[in-house]
XYZ file of C-alpha atoms in Angstrom:
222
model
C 0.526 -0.248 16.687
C -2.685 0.420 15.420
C -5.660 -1.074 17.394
C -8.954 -1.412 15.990
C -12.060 -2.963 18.062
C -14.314 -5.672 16.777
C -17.706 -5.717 17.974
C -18.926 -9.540 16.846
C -18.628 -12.732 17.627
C -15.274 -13.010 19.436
C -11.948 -14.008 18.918
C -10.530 -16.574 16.548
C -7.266 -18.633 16.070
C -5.424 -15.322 14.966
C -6.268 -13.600 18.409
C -5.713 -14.288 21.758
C -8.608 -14.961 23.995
C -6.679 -13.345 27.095
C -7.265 -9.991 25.495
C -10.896 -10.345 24.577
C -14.006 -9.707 26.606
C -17.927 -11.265 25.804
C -20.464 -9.221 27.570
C -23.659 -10.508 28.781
C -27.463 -9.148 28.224
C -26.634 -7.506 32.446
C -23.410 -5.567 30.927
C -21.510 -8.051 33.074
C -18.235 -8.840 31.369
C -16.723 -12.374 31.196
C -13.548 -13.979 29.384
C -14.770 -14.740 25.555
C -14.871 -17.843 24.169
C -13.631 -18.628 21.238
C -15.527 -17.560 18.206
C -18.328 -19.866 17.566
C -20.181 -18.273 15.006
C -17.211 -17.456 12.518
C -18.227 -14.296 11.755
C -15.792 -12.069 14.026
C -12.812 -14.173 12.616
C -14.267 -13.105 9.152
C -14.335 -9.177 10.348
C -11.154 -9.644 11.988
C -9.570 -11.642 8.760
C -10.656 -8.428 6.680
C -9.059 -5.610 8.848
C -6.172 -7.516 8.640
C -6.012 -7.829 4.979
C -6.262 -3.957 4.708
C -3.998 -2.977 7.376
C -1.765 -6.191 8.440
C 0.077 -4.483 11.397
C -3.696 -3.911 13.252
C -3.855 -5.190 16.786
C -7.559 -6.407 16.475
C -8.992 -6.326 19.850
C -12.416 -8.244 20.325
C -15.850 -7.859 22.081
C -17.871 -10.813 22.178
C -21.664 -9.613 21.964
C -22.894 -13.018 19.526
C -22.979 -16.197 21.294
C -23.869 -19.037 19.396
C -26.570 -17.382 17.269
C -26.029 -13.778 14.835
C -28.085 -12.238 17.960
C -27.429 -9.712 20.066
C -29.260 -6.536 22.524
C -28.414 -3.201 22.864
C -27.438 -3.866 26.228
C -24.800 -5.713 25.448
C -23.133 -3.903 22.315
C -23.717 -0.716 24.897
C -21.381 -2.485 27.422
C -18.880 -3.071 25.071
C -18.296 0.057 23.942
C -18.187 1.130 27.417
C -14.884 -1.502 27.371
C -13.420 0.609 24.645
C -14.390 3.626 25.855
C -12.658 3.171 29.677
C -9.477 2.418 27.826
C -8.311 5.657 27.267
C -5.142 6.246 25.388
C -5.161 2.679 24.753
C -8.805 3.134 23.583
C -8.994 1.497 19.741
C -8.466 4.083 16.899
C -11.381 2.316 15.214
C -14.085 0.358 16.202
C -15.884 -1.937 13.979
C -19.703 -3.084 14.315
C -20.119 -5.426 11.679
C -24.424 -5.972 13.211
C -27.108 -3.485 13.185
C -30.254 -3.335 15.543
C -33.920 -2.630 14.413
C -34.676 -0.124 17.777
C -33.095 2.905 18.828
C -32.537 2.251 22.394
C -30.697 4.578 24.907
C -28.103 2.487 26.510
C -26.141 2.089 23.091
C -26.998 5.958 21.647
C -25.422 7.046 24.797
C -22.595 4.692 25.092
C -22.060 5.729 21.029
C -22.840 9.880 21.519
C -19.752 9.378 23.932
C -17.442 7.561 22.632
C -18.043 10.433 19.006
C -17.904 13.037 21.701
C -14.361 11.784 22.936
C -13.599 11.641 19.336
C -13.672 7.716 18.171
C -14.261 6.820 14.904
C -17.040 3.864 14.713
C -18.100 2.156 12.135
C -21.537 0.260 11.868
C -23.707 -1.671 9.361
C -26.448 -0.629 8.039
C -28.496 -1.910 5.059
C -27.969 -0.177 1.080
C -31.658 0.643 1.182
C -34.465 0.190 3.749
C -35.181 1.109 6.940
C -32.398 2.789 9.523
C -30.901 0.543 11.596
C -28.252 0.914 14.857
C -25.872 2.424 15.931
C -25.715 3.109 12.204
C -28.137 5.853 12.204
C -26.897 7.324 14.942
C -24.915 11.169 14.619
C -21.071 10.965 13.427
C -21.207 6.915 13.331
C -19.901 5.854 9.907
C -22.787 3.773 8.157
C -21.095 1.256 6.189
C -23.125 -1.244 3.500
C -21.596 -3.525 0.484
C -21.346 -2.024 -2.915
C -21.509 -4.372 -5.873
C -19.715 -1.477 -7.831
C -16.657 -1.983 -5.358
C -13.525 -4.040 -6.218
C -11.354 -4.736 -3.169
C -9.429 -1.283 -2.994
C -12.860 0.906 -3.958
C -15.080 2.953 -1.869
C -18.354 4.726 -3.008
C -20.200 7.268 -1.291
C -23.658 6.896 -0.639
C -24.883 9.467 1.890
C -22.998 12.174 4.108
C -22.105 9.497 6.257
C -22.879 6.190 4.221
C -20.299 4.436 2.202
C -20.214 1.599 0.217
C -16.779 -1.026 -0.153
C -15.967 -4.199 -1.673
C -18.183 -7.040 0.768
C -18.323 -10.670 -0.218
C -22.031 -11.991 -2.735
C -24.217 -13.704 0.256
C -25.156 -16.356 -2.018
C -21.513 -17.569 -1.781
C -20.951 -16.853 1.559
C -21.903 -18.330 5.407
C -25.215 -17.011 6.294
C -24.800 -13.226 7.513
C -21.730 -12.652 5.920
C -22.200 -10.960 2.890
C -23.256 -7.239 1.811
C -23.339 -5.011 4.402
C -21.994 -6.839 7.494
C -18.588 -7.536 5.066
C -19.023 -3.880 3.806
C -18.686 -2.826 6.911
C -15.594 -4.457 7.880
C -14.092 -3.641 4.589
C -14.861 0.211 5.592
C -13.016 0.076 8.954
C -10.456 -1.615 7.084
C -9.869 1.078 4.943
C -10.390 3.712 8.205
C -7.344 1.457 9.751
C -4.771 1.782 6.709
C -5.266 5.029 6.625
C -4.806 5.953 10.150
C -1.760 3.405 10.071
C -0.038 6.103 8.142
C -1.763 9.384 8.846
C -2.114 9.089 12.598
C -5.434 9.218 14.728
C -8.290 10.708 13.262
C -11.450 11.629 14.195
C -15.225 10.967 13.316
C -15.268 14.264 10.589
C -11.731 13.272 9.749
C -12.357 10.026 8.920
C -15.350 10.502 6.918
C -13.200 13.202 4.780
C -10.739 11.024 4.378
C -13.303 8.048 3.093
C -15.061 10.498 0.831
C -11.914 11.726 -0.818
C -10.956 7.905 -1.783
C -14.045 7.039 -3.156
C -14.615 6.675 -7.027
C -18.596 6.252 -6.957
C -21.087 8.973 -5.828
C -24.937 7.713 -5.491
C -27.001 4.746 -4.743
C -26.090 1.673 -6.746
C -28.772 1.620 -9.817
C -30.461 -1.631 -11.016
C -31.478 -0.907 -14.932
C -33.823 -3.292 -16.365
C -34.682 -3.999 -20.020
C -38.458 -3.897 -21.367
């Protein structure tokens, strides 16, 4: 079975709480609680969609507020990464942190070194944001241009899928937080049927699938 980690806001009704972990600002690790914030259920619900055999396997980083530390997103991958064969073929960080902070570019340089695909947010245009920016993570944003089963290629390592509009979604779950589950998603159907692959792998494999190439452009009339 395919296992793909979700970074987020913990566990909903589709997941058991017995195999999901919530890690605190110390890198202490408790049992989550279930997910009070929706948004990991709404990762979770995507992956799914995509690739319906995943095992979705979830780190609880977001309490009862969309905010989280370094610290804590460092720990969890640490989680993932002490797993070892039973580490998740994907993992899925549907959040994105203003500061580069060592704790989580080591805990990410790692887990890319071991060869794990991850998958971050990070914003269409604007500033860099983390662990997006980091070397061999997948940046992952929403792409207007994208119907459910599209993909678009925005940078080496940026790509663009399907993502719900924010003005008809919860708060925080539209564009490039959606994007990026859609992304893993489409990482975790693939890997369903080609077998484990890693970080250049996976970013081949995205590129070859998509059908746009290039920023989204906004034309105007005068």
């Amino acid at each position: 079975m395919l296992r793909v980690g979700v970074i987020d806001s913990g566990p909903g009704p589709e997941d058991p709480a017995e195999d999901a972990r919530a890690f605190m600002a110390d890198g202490s690790a408790i049992p989550a609680r279930p997910d009070r914030l929706g948004h990991g259920t709404a990762v979770a619900a995507i992956i799914r969609r995509a690739c319906p055999g995943a095992a979705v396997i979830h780190a609880q980083v977001f309490d009862d507020r969309p905010v989280t530390s370094a610290l804590r997103v460092a720990a969890a991958l640490r989680w993932f990464a002490a797993m070892d064969e039973a580490r998740p073929e994907v993992i899925c960080m549907s959040l994105g942190l203003s500061a580069d902070r060592a704790p989580l570019r080591r805990a990410c340089e790692a887990l890319v070194a071991g060869g794990a695909v991850l998958v971050a947010a990070h914003p269409a245009r604007g500033a860099p944001c983390f662990p997006a920016a980091y070397p061999g993570v997948i940046a992952a944003t929403g792409d207007a241009r994208c119907g459910w089963d599209d993909l678009s290629q925005l940078g080496p390592a940026l790509f663009g899928a399907w993502c719900n509009s924010p003005e008809h979604s919860p708060p925080g779950m539209g564009g490039a937080s959606l994007g990026a589950a859609r992304v893993a998603g489409h990482l975790a159907a693939i890997m369903a049927g080609a077998g484990r692959l890693d970080g250049p792998a996976a970013i081949a494999a995205l590129a070859a699938r998509a059908i746009h190439h290039g920023p989204e452009r906004k034309c105007g009339h005068g």
